[in-house]
Each structure stands twice: as C-alpha cells, then as structure tokens.
Amino acid sequence: MFRNYIKIALRNLKKDKGYTLINLIGLSMGIGVCLIIFIFLQFHLSFDSFNKKAANIYRVTTSEQGPDGDFRSTGSMEGALAQTLLDEIPEVRASVRASRYGKTLITIGNENFYEENILRTDPSLFDIFTFPFSQGDPKTALSDKSNIVLTKSVAQKYFREQNPIGQEIVFNERNRYIVTGIVEDPPAQSHINFSMVINIPDSLSGRSIMDWNWLRSFHTYVLLDEQASPNDVEAKIPSILEGKMALGNAEFHLQSLTDIHLKSDLGWELFPERIFSINYIYLFSIVGIFILLIACINYVNLATARATTRLKEVGVRKAAGAQQGNLFWQFTGEILLLTFTSAVFSLGLVELLLPYVNKLMDLQLSSIVIWSPLFITGFISFIFLIGIISGTYPAFILSSFKPAEIFKGNGKLLTSEGLRKGLVVFQFSVSMILIISTIIIDQQLTYFQDKNLGLNTEQVLNISLESTKTRELGNVFLEKLANHSNIESVSASGDLPGNSGTTLYLYPFEDQELPMPARYMSIDPQFIKTMEMELIAGTNLTIPNTKSEQISVIVNETVVKEMGWKPDEAINQRLDRFVIIGVVKDFHFESLEQEIRPAVMAPLGDANPDYISARLSPSNISETMDWIRKEWDTVADSYPLQFTFMDDTFESLYRSEERLGILFTVFCIITIIIACLGLFGLMAFMATKRTKEIGIRKVLGASIVDIVTLLSKDFIKLVVLGFVIAIPIAWYATNQWLADFAYRIEVSVDIFAFTGISAILISFFTISWQAIKSALSNPVESLKSE
Amino acid sequence: MIKLRNIDRYIDKRLQRNFILKGIDLDIEEGDFVSIMGPSGAGKSTLLNIIGFLDDANEGEYYFLDEPVHSLNERQKSEYHRSYIGFVFQAYHLIDELTVYENIEMPLLYRKVKGSQRKSMVADMLDRFNIVAKKDLFPNQLSGGQQQLVGVARALIGSPKLILADEPTGNLHSDQSKEIMETFKKLNKEDGVTIIQVTHSDEMASYGDRVINLQDGAVTENNPYEEE
Ligand SMILES: Nc1ncnc2c1ncn2[C@@H]1O[C@H](COP(=O)(O)OP(=O)(O)O)[C@@H](O)[C@H]1O
Ligand SMILES: [Mg+2]
C-alpha cells in the first residue's frame, strides 16, 4: 500500500513539474531561512552557557537614582565588594572582579604594539568561568601581580613558534609582566572578552583599591551554592554593606549570567559589542514564522486548487473500498514527501548561505548546532509538523468528497474558494508589511548617514595619541602637519565627537537641586574650524588662557536653550565655574539614537592633547597619508600610528543596526519571492482550468485585454484588500521601531503608496504572464483537448 | 439481496425541492442480472450509486443482505466495497498516474492481500482479458475499449458478489461491448455473481434476465418480484 502511495505521489509530482517546483523552492527557501534564523537565535540565546557553572553565576548590579532624577543601572562596583560578599554571605562560594583596560601600549623585546581588550581581574576568574588553559596552571597563573595570561591567538601573534611561557611583556613602558599561562580564546558566545589577563593592582594613586567610597570601577560576579536562591542573597547585600559604604537609594540585584547578553540594562558594559537586544530576537522569530507560514500557504492554496484534478482518483479509490482515513494519509503523505525533500534541500541551502550571513553580520555562526542528534530529532518533528499543518486541510478536503458527487461532476461544490482567497490576502498583507518595514528601516539608516551632523566628518583624520610618550610628542607632530599643503587645518583636543566621552554635572544656579549633565571636551582654538562647526555667537577660544579664576568656554545651542537664553544673551554669562564666550550650532557627538545633550568645550591649554585632528584636502589623500605615516615614524619612532577617519567612526555607531537592517531586508525579499511564486502557481492553475472557457470566449471575439482582465481581476482585488489590511499594522509597527531614535524620519504616505503600487504591479505582472500565455493560445487547440 | 422501499432522493434548491428519485420500490435477488433503462436524466446513475453506497437516499428504507443500510457506518460500507461490490464506470475512471497493472492491483491493496498472492491474482486477470502485453502502459496509452477492459478487470479482481456497471459499454463499439457483456453473462451464470447494469441499448439489456424502466425518478415497468 505504502509503495503504491509513494509511487503515485512521485508520479503526480513529476507530472506537474511547475507545481512541484514552486512548492519545493518555496518550502526549501522557507525552511532554509528558518534554519538560519534558528542558528542566529540559538547563538544569541545560548550566550555564556558554555560556562560549566553558568547556572550559578550572577553579576552584581545596582539601580540608583542619579543626580538628574533618572534611574540608572550600573555594574561598576567598589573594589572591596567582591571580597566582602564572599566573606559575609555563606551562599557565595566565590567572587571575582573584572575591569577592562583600554587600549594599551605593550612592548615585547624592542617592538611596540597597541593591544585592546586587556582584562584586569582576580585569579578566581578561572575558577568561576570556564576558560580552559592550554599551558600553565589556572590555580597559580595569576598568583603574582607581575603575572600575565595570554590567549592562544595573542600568544601566537607575538611569539610565533617560541614558547610564550616565561616571556616578558611591558605595559606603557613601565609595568613588566611575565607570561605564566596560555588560555583558549574566549568563545564568541562569551560576554567577557579578552586577549590578555592581568591582576587588579592593590592600589591606585597611592590609595588602596579596597577603600570604600572611592572607586567604583569593577564588574563583580559571584558564584552561588547550587541550592542558594539569588533573591535571598540579593536581599542580604544592603545590610552587609550598611556602615561600610554610602548606599544612597541604591538597590542591589543579582543578574543571572545567561541573562546578561540579551537583557542587560546597564548604562555601561565591559564589552558593549557583546550585548544584543532581545527585541531583535522577537523580530527575527516573527519574520521566520511568517516566511514559513507563507510557504505553507502556497502549498495549501495550490493543493486545494489542484484538488479537482485528483477527484476522480478519490472517487475510484473509495468505490474500491478506501476509507477517508486511507485517502487522508495518502494525501498527507504527499506533502510529507515534499516537505522532507525540501528539508534536505534547505540543509544544503544553509551550508551555502551561512558563510555569507557570517560575513554580513561579522559573526561566526556555525551549522554544527543543526547536526546534533537533539536538533535533528526536533527538526524531523518540525518538518513533520509543517507537513501536517499544510497538508491536513487539502488532504481533508480531498478525502471527504463523496464518490457520487465526483462522478456526477459536482465535485467543485465543496472546494474552498473563500479560504484560498483569505490566505492570499494574508500572504500579501504580510509581504507588504515587510516591504514597508524594510523601506523605513533603510530610510532611517540612510538618514543617519546623510543627516547634517553640525560638523563635517568627511576627510577628517583623527590620530589618537594613546600613550604618555606619544602625547608628549603631540604638539611637535601637530606643528609638522600644520605646514603640509594638503592638510587644510589641524587641531588638538582631549576628546572627540563620536567617542563615549565624559559627562560633567553642572549647577548653573546656586540653589539648583538637579544638575545639568553636560558633555565636556577640551579643545584648542583650531578645533571649531577643523570640524567645520558653526560659531553662531561670541568668539572662538584664544590660545593664552592662563590659569585665571574662571574658565572661558564655548557651549552648544542646547545649553543656551536649556538656560532659556538667546545665543547672543549667553555671551559672558556664568555657567557653574565657567564663563561662556561663544556658542556653536548644535552638533552630534553621540549616536543619532540619542538626543543632543548640553556640551561644554573648554580650552585644552597647556595640557598634552589626546587627539590630533587633521582635515585633509580631498585630492591626493593616499599620498598625504603616506607622508603622515612617514612623519609619524620620524617623530614617534617605534610607536605605532593609531588613526581613524571620522566618518568611519560615526558610521560605526550604526553598524550593528545597519547589518541587522540588511539581514532583515534579505529575509523580506525572500518572503516576497515565495509569496509571488505561490501567486504565480495559483494563477497558472486557474488559467489551465479555464483553458476551455478562454478558447470559447476567443472564438466568440474576446480580445487579449479582455482575457487578461478576466483572469487578473479577482486576484488584483485580493492584493488591494491585502494592502488595506497591511497599512495600519505597518504604520503601527514602524512607528514603534522609530520611537527608539531621537532623530528619525517621518513615516510618509509616499512609502505606503509606493509599496501598494509596486505590490499591485508585481502581482499584475506575475498574473499577466499566465493570462497572456493562455490568451495567446490557439482556441482550436484548447477546445479539442476537452 | 437488495430491498429498496419508498426511496426518495432530492436536491433542495432555495424554495424548491427537485426530486431525482421518488418512491422507488425495488427488490433484487442474489444471482439476478438486471438492466436499468430509461432516458437521460431519469435518475439511473443516482439509483445505482445509492445501491452501491456511493450516495445516500434522503428518505425510505434500503436493506442490503437484510441489513438496514442507514445503520452501516463508513467502515462497514468500505468493507463491502472491498470484498463484495465491484464497480464498472461508463467513463472507465482509471487512475491516470497508475499503470494497467497497478490499476487492477489497487483494490487488493485496500483488502491487504499479500504481495505474492496479489501478483498471481493480477496475472490471472491480465490473462483472462488478454491484456498482458499492456500491463505496463498508462491509461492514456490505451483505446477506450481496452481501458474499459481494465475497468472490468479491476472490478472483478476482488471476486465481488455484486457488480454495478453504469453504462459500461456506452463509449465502446459493438464488438468491444459484446465482449464485455459475454464476460458479465459468464460471471452471472457460472459464478452466480449478481449484476446490475445501466444501459441505453436493448441489445445489451438482452444479456440480462430482467429490465427495470426508470422514468422521471420512478420505476414504471416490469418488476417480476413485486410482492403483493
Ligand atoms: N447533486 C446534484 N445536484 C443537482 N442535480 C442533480 C444532482 N445529481 C443529479 N442531479 C440531477 O438529477 C437528475 C438525474 O441524474 P442521473 O442520476 O445522473 O440521471 P441518468 O443517469 O439517468 O442520466 C439529472 O437531471 C441531474 O441533473
Ligand atoms: Mg447516468
């Protein structure tokens, strides 16, 4: 029996190649995209779970009301907290502090390099987290303050074939470290990332790190007893700290290790690039479900439409003694055959596409997860489920026909015109919602790139003077740059727009309760010119600004607005300890997701600069760059040149959104292709079914236009209906997304009109293809075939 | 074997009720060879479908082997289709995607006959109807007469006790028709198979023992078994 079913299924699939192809392509793409989304989600959802003790590791965070009244969560803790928790709370088995050491000059032999991601931590790191050693002993590797542990890839980079153990590395030309251990690179799924690990020093600036109420700069993790309840532990913290530190209104929380990646709400993370928003998890899950639904709908629609061609078989089989159940399983078996074949193709598709997704998203997603026995079992059940979902209805419809009806030619009476139309409308609504979202995401991201930032980032080279030595050489180098003809303007500063920067809390009025948080930057007199900012009132800073009582500053428009002045009125006004001498037009110094905040620019004065910015003339940029590199080497000798172009810096603020946007767009396009395939198939089927009618109409004098209209009219109505349903949903969803951005595009009617018209056009062309084909066919041929 | 009492079959259309069959009383005994005749649209096919459980009457009583048919469930009806009743259709109704061999074999699959036994049964049938050479062809590669031979072979493979044939020779020329009628007659006389056929032709009807005339959904003539 089973063989007979398989045989007839295969022959049917072969006979109707178009139908089979549409379903195969649709389902393979649908399942393939779903698998990729699954791998993507799995990657994010299982972050940090490689740690063997993950279930019992928590990060200590506080939420606290800041001086401006807003609640902020932070993970930065006092240096003594970790040890105190370990000593005072019995459930705490181990604790560890971690802080990230910024870009650091390291010297190996007599070569200098800059290294990022240096982790300062306690030896217990290797006890709590699972970072396996390939050389050295995790228990003793950090037993001395002069020890350093390297990752395998960093050891390979600097020492090649040499044994790295026992080698010396010098930080900032002062601190000497001896390599005592080599650890595997932290996995891509670790929210803690590092290339080198050292101890936290005992004291800073002569003061002990363990002093309370001084330094809060350590992310603190605890390992709890297996039976311990994090809520109980959390509740004990305040009483333990009572009398040790000023608690204020701070509330302590224990954040589960595996929650950090997706649910972090901290203002500042150790490795922000390893944090992801759970909203994207929801978004991509929804897209995946929709893609699959649309592919399934194709099957349901085509199969029910085609049911009439299978009716005779149903009648004959029933007359021969088949029960509805037999037939039901026969037809369900056919879709299962189709879905399982598609599933095999989709696995190939995943292997084919994953490298591109990785390149696009800068990830290392691996298809290994889908080859695990657990996943394969799940996947097979899932494919089975898809088969059942999309096969049940057509199979039920088909198997429920009464033979007498079929043989009388009344079979059509029961087919499901209404349902089919409903599903087509659904497909089109979803497709159009996705198109509209894609366009709006794209427009918003383009807007970020094109928006007038209030300064000109093009051709601005920012040189970062990382180490003390190079900072001392900064002014010498600046002089050299200033004399080059291809450099239009050069300036020095202590900070740059696009960096995370420092915030000052200003109290403009004596009796003021809430401060005005302002971004603080120190700049030289050329800075405004180099950045092409616009001074709208007052004067620029001048060089000799000797240590007078009051510091003259330039503020941005936002300060002036918040103070309730006009720009001109602001000049010579006092602002906390500053005097305003100039006002610049607002400029963006953060991502456009954030609203422009008050900014204060004070003179750099005699201080050594941290940055040198040079505006290059657009011609001969590469020659100029070569010259700059050469000059740097003569001035700074063995210190590597660290530079970025400012437009890249700004673009990188949106890089993750941009990447997600592209991925989303690709998925939307695939959805639309699948939906169109379905429409195409449905139309092709309708046209063949009406071949005879078309023949007769043509004999009676109908023109091609008449025939095309006849065939497309009904479908276009459905597309229009789908559009009408899509508008409010897309409107709501995109506005919801845009609400996160302080500077955003207006959702315009144009987008909707454009989407509607293109959807109608696309479907019209899809439909016309078939309609014209049948309209052009020879009527005699089609009439003869009946 | 078949006992119909006051059978009505109608279609309700808006305010109107259209009767296809009205007040049919009919008895057919085991071993009968009955021909149903009558003009097109008289309800012959409908009657045959009701007899074969392919359609249900709206009113009246139908006893099959003294069992009330309305009390049979779907499974029991299928059971009869599998082992007791064979159908021959005017339009042949072969499954286009199956070969001649597979079409004939199909009813055996629903009866769960074992593979080796199936093979010999199908081989017998192919032999009997002289279509061994055609066994691997698909229906659309056969002439109408050949297709109907396959249809008859398919109906007979389950050794049914009752054959229901709706205009089995309607699309065939006279030689082919005769061949099929001879087969029916032989089955009726030698194996005691009950045969009910619908036909328009007096000649075909003459192979049977008894003619029932149907006019506008009612039996008008000739029912020797009518009770008093
Ligand atoms: N399901 C149905 N709906 C409407 N009319 C039907 C249906 N089935 C049969 N009829 C009508 O009933 C009449 C008898 O049909 P049928 O039994 O096929 O006649 P015959 O086989 O004698 O030509 C015809 O007029 C046909 O149109
Ligand atoms: Mg008829």
Short mmCIF file of C-alpha atoms in Angstrom, two decimals, chain A residues 413-755:
data_model
loop_
_atom_site.label_atom_id
_atom_site.label_comp_id
_atom_site.label_asym_id
_atom_site.label_seq_id
_atom_site.Cartn_x
_atom_site.Cartn_y
_atom_site.Cartn_z
CA LEU A 413 -19.22 22.31 -4.93
CA LEU A 414 -17.06 21.66 -1.92
CA THR A 415 -13.79 23.39 -2.83
CA SER A 416 -12.63 26.19 -0.63
CA GLU A 417 -12.64 29.33 -2.70
CA GLY A 418 -13.14 31.53 0.37
CA LEU A 419 -10.30 30.10 2.39
CA ARG A 420 -7.95 30.36 -0.56
CA LYS A 421 -8.78 34.00 -1.04
CA GLY A 422 -8.30 34.64 2.65
CA LEU A 423 -4.87 33.06 2.59
CA VAL A 424 -3.79 35.02 -0.47
CA VAL A 425 -4.86 38.21 1.28
CA PHE A 426 -2.88 37.18 4.35
CA GLN A 427 0.22 36.46 2.26
CA PHE A 428 0.02 39.83 0.62
CA SER A 429 -0.59 41.69 3.84
CA VAL A 430 2.47 40.12 5.42
CA SER A 431 4.59 40.76 2.33
CA MET A 432 3.55 44.37 2.22
CA ILE A 433 4.12 44.90 5.92
CA LEU A 434 7.61 43.55 5.42
CA ILE A 435 8.26 45.72 2.35
CA ILE A 436 7.13 48.84 4.18
CA SER A 437 9.26 47.98 7.21
CA THR A 438 12.29 47.35 5.02
CA ILE A 439 11.93 50.67 3.26
CA ILE A 440 11.51 52.54 6.52
CA ILE A 441 14.50 50.84 8.17
CA ASP A 442 16.57 51.64 5.11
CA GLN A 443 15.43 55.27 5.06
CA GLN A 444 16.18 55.69 8.74
CA LEU A 445 19.69 54.29 8.36
CA THR A 446 20.35 56.45 5.29
CA TYR A 447 19.05 59.40 7.25
CA PHE A 448 21.68 58.73 9.91
CA GLN A 449 24.37 58.83 7.28
CA ASP A 450 23.10 61.88 5.48
CA LYS A 451 21.86 63.96 8.36
CA ASN A 452 23.70 67.21 8.89
CA LEU A 453 25.72 66.44 11.98
CA GLY A 454 26.52 70.06 12.67
CA LEU A 455 30.09 69.26 11.81
CA ASN A 456 31.78 67.86 8.73
CA THR A 457 33.24 64.39 9.28
CA GLU A 458 34.44 63.88 5.71
CA GLN A 459 38.20 63.69 5.23
CA VAL A 460 38.87 64.29 8.88
CA LEU A 461 41.72 62.15 10.13
CA ASN A 462 41.76 61.59 13.86
CA ILE A 463 45.07 60.49 15.33
CA SER A 464 44.81 59.00 18.75
CA LEU A 465 47.81 59.63 20.98
CA GLU A 466 47.44 56.63 23.17
CA SER A 467 50.47 56.59 25.45
CA THR A 468 52.12 59.19 27.64
CA LYS A 469 55.15 59.39 25.36
CA THR A 470 53.19 59.99 22.21
CA ARG A 471 51.02 62.55 23.97
CA GLU A 472 54.14 64.48 24.89
CA LEU A 473 55.08 64.44 21.21
CA GLY A 474 51.60 65.54 20.13
CA ASN A 475 52.31 69.24 19.75
CA VAL A 476 55.53 68.61 17.84
CA PHE A 477 53.69 66.41 15.40
CA LEU A 478 50.85 68.90 15.11
CA GLU A 479 53.29 71.59 14.00
CA LYS A 480 54.54 69.35 11.22
CA LEU A 481 51.07 68.58 9.98
CA ALA A 482 50.05 72.24 10.03
CA ASN A 483 52.76 73.04 7.48
CA HIS A 484 51.74 70.49 4.88
CA SER A 485 49.95 71.96 1.88
CA ASN A 486 47.46 69.11 1.57
CA ILE A 487 46.28 69.49 5.12
CA GLU A 488 43.74 72.24 5.40
CA SER A 489 43.54 72.54 9.14
CA VAL A 490 44.86 70.77 12.25
CA SER A 491 43.73 70.85 15.84
CA ALA A 492 44.41 69.17 19.15
CA SER A 493 41.87 68.09 21.71
CA GLY A 494 41.26 65.95 24.77
CA ASP A 495 38.18 64.27 23.37
CA LEU A 496 36.32 63.84 20.09
CA PRO A 497 32.72 63.76 18.94
CA GLY A 498 31.81 60.11 18.38
CA ASN A 499 33.70 58.93 21.46
CA SER A 500 31.89 57.98 24.62
CA GLY A 501 33.43 60.94 26.49
CA THR A 502 32.98 62.42 29.94
CA THR A 503 29.90 63.96 31.49
CA LEU A 504 30.02 66.86 33.93
CA TYR A 505 27.17 67.68 36.26
CA LEU A 506 26.77 71.44 36.16
CA TYR A 507 24.91 73.54 38.69
CA PRO A 508 24.29 76.80 36.85
CA PHE A 509 22.37 78.31 39.76
CA GLU A 510 23.44 78.35 43.36
CA ASP A 511 20.23 76.89 44.76
CA GLN A 512 19.65 74.40 41.96
CA GLU A 513 18.64 70.90 43.05
CA LEU A 514 19.01 68.88 39.86
CA PRO A 515 22.21 69.34 37.89
CA MET A 516 22.50 69.77 34.15
CA PRO A 517 24.55 66.86 32.80
CA ALA A 518 26.85 68.12 30.06
CA ARG A 519 29.41 66.55 27.78
CA TYR A 520 32.83 68.01 28.47
CA MET A 521 35.54 68.37 25.86
CA SER A 522 38.83 70.22 25.92
CA ILE A 523 39.85 71.71 22.58
CA ASP A 524 42.33 74.07 21.02
CA PRO A 525 41.40 77.22 19.04
CA GLN A 526 41.61 75.41 15.67
CA PHE A 527 39.13 72.74 16.66
CA ILE A 528 35.97 74.63 15.60
CA LYS A 529 37.48 75.33 12.21
CA THR A 530 38.85 71.84 11.65
CA MET A 531 35.50 70.24 12.49
CA GLU A 532 33.70 72.89 10.43
CA MET A 533 31.40 73.70 13.28
CA GLU A 534 29.50 76.93 13.12
CA LEU A 535 30.05 79.62 15.73
CA ILE A 536 26.71 81.42 15.99
CA ALA A 537 27.51 83.86 18.76
CA GLY A 538 30.51 85.20 20.62
CA THR A 539 34.14 84.44 19.82
CA ASN A 540 36.42 81.48 19.48
CA LEU A 541 38.80 80.43 22.23
CA THR A 542 42.17 82.11 22.17
CA ILE A 543 45.47 80.49 22.94
CA PRO A 544 46.79 82.11 26.07
CA ASN A 545 44.22 81.17 28.63
CA THR A 546 46.33 81.32 31.71
CA LYS A 547 45.06 79.93 34.93
CA SER A 548 42.52 82.58 35.71
CA GLU A 549 39.73 82.01 38.18
CA GLN A 550 37.14 81.40 35.55
CA ILE A 551 37.50 79.21 32.55
CA SER A 552 36.17 80.61 29.28
CA VAL A 553 34.18 78.04 27.38
CA ILE A 554 32.22 77.52 24.21
CA VAL A 555 28.84 75.85 24.69
CA ASN A 556 26.40 74.32 22.25
CA GLU A 557 22.95 75.66 21.43
CA THR A 558 21.30 73.09 23.69
CA VAL A 559 22.93 74.61 26.78
CA VAL A 560 21.66 78.01 25.74
CA LYS A 561 18.16 76.67 25.13
CA GLU A 562 18.06 74.85 28.43
CA MET A 563 19.07 78.02 30.21
CA GLY A 564 16.33 79.88 28.40
CA TRP A 565 18.64 82.36 26.67
CA LYS A 566 19.06 83.52 23.12
CA PRO A 567 22.56 82.74 21.76
CA ASP A 568 23.65 86.37 21.98
CA GLU A 569 22.43 86.69 25.54
CA ALA A 570 24.57 83.74 26.60
CA ILE A 571 27.85 85.54 25.98
CA ASN A 572 29.67 86.43 29.21
CA GLN A 573 27.10 84.55 31.27
CA ARG A 574 28.39 82.34 34.05
CA LEU A 575 27.72 78.65 33.94
CA ASP A 576 28.79 76.90 37.12
CA ARG A 577 32.54 77.52 37.19
CA PHE A 578 32.68 78.56 33.53
CA VAL A 579 32.15 81.76 31.58
CA ILE A 580 30.56 81.43 28.16
CA ILE A 581 32.44 83.25 25.43
CA GLY A 582 30.98 81.53 22.38
CA VAL A 583 28.04 79.43 21.21
CA VAL A 584 28.24 76.82 18.45
CA LYS A 585 25.39 75.42 16.45
CA ASP A 586 24.30 72.05 17.83
CA PHE A 587 26.43 69.18 16.58
CA HIS A 588 26.13 65.45 17.13
CA PHE A 589 28.73 63.96 19.39
CA GLU A 590 26.81 60.74 20.05
CA SER A 591 24.77 58.29 18.01
CA LEU A 592 21.70 59.79 16.43
CA GLU A 593 19.70 57.42 18.53
CA GLN A 594 20.33 59.91 21.30
CA GLU A 595 19.08 63.42 21.54
CA ILE A 596 21.76 66.12 21.55
CA ARG A 597 22.74 66.89 25.14
CA PRO A 598 24.35 70.03 26.51
CA ALA A 599 28.04 70.26 25.68
CA VAL A 600 30.78 72.43 27.11
CA MET A 601 34.10 72.92 25.30
CA ALA A 602 36.93 74.27 27.39
CA PRO A 603 40.40 75.23 26.27
CA LEU A 604 42.99 72.48 26.23
CA GLY A 605 45.55 74.99 27.39
CA ASP A 606 48.99 73.60 28.23
CA ALA A 607 47.78 70.04 28.64
CA ASN A 608 49.10 67.43 26.26
CA PRO A 609 46.45 66.52 23.70
CA ASP A 610 44.87 63.07 23.47
CA TYR A 611 43.88 63.53 19.84
CA ILE A 612 45.08 65.34 16.79
CA SER A 613 42.54 66.00 14.09
CA ALA A 614 43.53 66.95 10.56
CA ARG A 615 41.22 67.99 7.77
CA LEU A 616 42.79 66.66 4.57
CA SER A 617 42.16 68.25 1.21
CA PRO A 618 40.19 65.85 -0.97
CA SER A 619 42.95 65.45 -3.55
CA ASN A 620 45.84 63.02 -3.13
CA ILE A 621 44.58 61.58 0.13
CA SER A 622 46.68 58.44 -0.15
CA GLU A 623 49.84 60.47 -0.77
CA THR A 624 49.07 62.67 2.18
CA MET A 625 48.52 59.56 4.30
CA ASP A 626 51.87 58.15 3.23
CA TRP A 627 53.54 61.37 4.18
CA ILE A 628 51.76 61.44 7.57
CA ARG A 629 52.89 57.89 8.31
CA LYS A 630 56.47 58.74 7.43
CA GLU A 631 56.47 61.88 9.55
CA TRP A 632 54.96 59.96 12.44
CA ASP A 633 57.73 57.43 12.33
CA THR A 634 60.38 60.14 12.44
CA VAL A 635 58.68 61.87 15.37
CA ALA A 636 57.31 58.93 17.34
CA ASP A 637 59.85 56.33 16.40
CA SER A 638 58.63 52.85 17.30
CA TYR A 639 55.15 53.81 18.48
CA PRO A 640 52.53 52.59 16.05
CA LEU A 641 50.32 55.25 14.47
CA GLN A 642 46.72 54.94 15.67
CA PHE A 643 44.22 56.69 13.47
CA THR A 644 40.64 56.61 12.24
CA PHE A 645 38.72 58.59 9.71
CA MET A 646 35.96 60.44 11.46
CA ASP A 647 33.18 59.46 9.06
CA ASP A 648 34.01 55.79 9.75
CA THR A 649 33.79 56.44 13.46
CA PHE A 650 30.31 57.88 13.08
CA GLU A 651 29.23 55.14 10.73
CA SER A 652 30.38 52.51 13.19
CA LEU A 653 27.86 53.87 15.68
CA TYR A 654 25.11 52.39 13.49
CA ARG A 655 26.96 49.41 12.13
CA SER A 656 25.01 46.84 14.09
CA GLU A 657 21.68 48.40 13.10
CA GLU A 658 22.86 48.56 9.53
CA ARG A 659 23.81 44.90 9.49
CA LEU A 660 20.55 43.83 11.05
CA GLY A 661 18.78 46.04 8.53
CA ILE A 662 20.46 44.25 5.63
CA LEU A 663 19.68 40.83 7.07
CA PHE A 664 16.07 41.85 7.57
CA THR A 665 15.88 43.14 4.00
CA VAL A 666 17.22 39.86 2.63
CA PHE A 667 14.62 37.90 4.56
CA CYS A 668 11.86 40.21 3.36
CA ILE A 669 12.90 39.78 -0.25
CA ILE A 670 12.84 36.01 0.19
CA THR A 671 9.36 36.22 1.70
CA ILE A 672 8.11 38.27 -1.21
CA ILE A 673 9.64 35.86 -3.73
CA ILE A 674 7.91 32.94 -2.03
CA ALA A 675 4.59 34.76 -1.98
CA CYS A 676 4.90 35.67 -5.67
CA LEU A 677 5.79 32.09 -6.55
CA GLY A 678 2.58 30.98 -4.90
CA LEU A 679 0.52 33.55 -6.74
CA PHE A 680 2.18 32.56 -9.99
CA GLY A 681 1.35 28.92 -9.42
CA LEU A 682 -2.21 29.63 -8.44
CA MET A 683 -2.67 31.79 -11.48
CA ALA A 684 -1.13 29.19 -13.77
CA PHE A 685 -3.51 26.64 -12.40
CA MET A 686 -6.56 28.86 -12.79
CA ALA A 687 -5.58 29.62 -16.35
CA THR A 688 -5.25 25.95 -17.32
CA LYS A 689 -8.53 25.16 -15.64
CA ARG A 690 -10.21 27.84 -17.69
CA THR A 691 -8.46 26.95 -20.94
CA LYS A 692 -11.70 25.80 -22.49
CA GLU A 693 -13.60 28.88 -21.36
CA ILE A 694 -10.85 31.09 -22.74
CA GLY A 695 -10.99 29.19 -26.02
CA ILE A 696 -14.72 29.67 -26.32
CA ARG A 697 -14.51 33.35 -25.39
CA LYS A 698 -11.82 33.90 -28.01
CA VAL A 699 -13.86 32.16 -30.67
CA LEU A 700 -16.69 34.48 -29.70
CA GLY A 701 -14.45 37.51 -30.22
CA ALA A 702 -12.81 38.36 -26.86
CA SER A 703 -9.56 40.32 -27.17
CA ILE A 704 -6.34 39.56 -25.29
CA VAL A 705 -7.03 42.50 -22.98
CA ASP A 706 -10.48 41.08 -22.21
CA ILE A 707 -8.95 37.73 -21.30
CA VAL A 708 -6.16 39.22 -19.17
CA THR A 709 -8.72 41.36 -17.35
CA LEU A 710 -10.98 38.38 -16.85
CA LEU A 711 -8.19 36.35 -15.28
CA SER A 712 -6.48 39.04 -13.20
CA LYS A 713 -9.49 40.99 -11.91
CA ASP A 714 -10.18 38.74 -8.95
CA PHE A 715 -6.56 38.50 -7.86
CA ILE A 716 -5.89 42.20 -8.05
CA LYS A 717 -8.89 42.69 -5.75
CA LEU A 718 -7.23 40.39 -3.22
CA VAL A 719 -3.93 42.23 -3.45
CA VAL A 720 -5.69 45.54 -2.86
CA LEU A 721 -7.51 44.11 0.14
CA GLY A 722 -4.20 42.78 1.49
CA PHE A 723 -2.76 46.26 1.11
CA VAL A 724 -5.61 47.87 3.01
CA ILE A 725 -5.05 45.46 5.89
CA ALA A 726 -1.28 45.99 5.80
CA ILE A 727 -1.38 49.80 6.13
CA PRO A 728 -2.39 50.18 9.80
CA ILE A 729 -0.25 47.28 11.00
CA ALA A 730 2.85 48.50 9.16
CA TRP A 731 2.16 52.04 10.35
CA TYR A 732 1.99 50.95 13.96
CA ALA A 733 4.97 48.59 13.83
CA THR A 734 7.35 51.01 12.11
CA ASN A 735 6.43 53.91 14.35
CA GLN A 736 7.08 51.66 17.30
CA TRP A 737 10.56 50.92 15.97
CA LEU A 738 11.31 54.53 15.08
CA ALA A 739 10.28 55.73 18.53
CA ASP A 740 13.64 54.46 19.83
CA PHE A 741 15.53 57.05 17.82
CA ALA A 742 15.78 60.65 18.93
CA TYR A 743 16.31 61.77 15.35
CA ARG A 744 14.10 59.96 12.91
CA ILE A 745 12.39 60.20 9.58
CA GLU A 746 8.74 60.97 9.22
CA VAL A 747 6.84 57.93 8.01
CA SER A 748 5.43 59.37 4.82
CA VAL A 749 2.40 58.40 2.82
CA ASP A 750 4.69 58.02 -0.21
CA ILE A 751 6.15 54.82 1.19
CA PHE A 752 2.74 53.29 1.52
CA ALA A 753 1.66 54.43 -1.91
CA PHE A 754 4.90 53.15 -3.38
CA THR A 755 4.54 49.77 -1.68
#
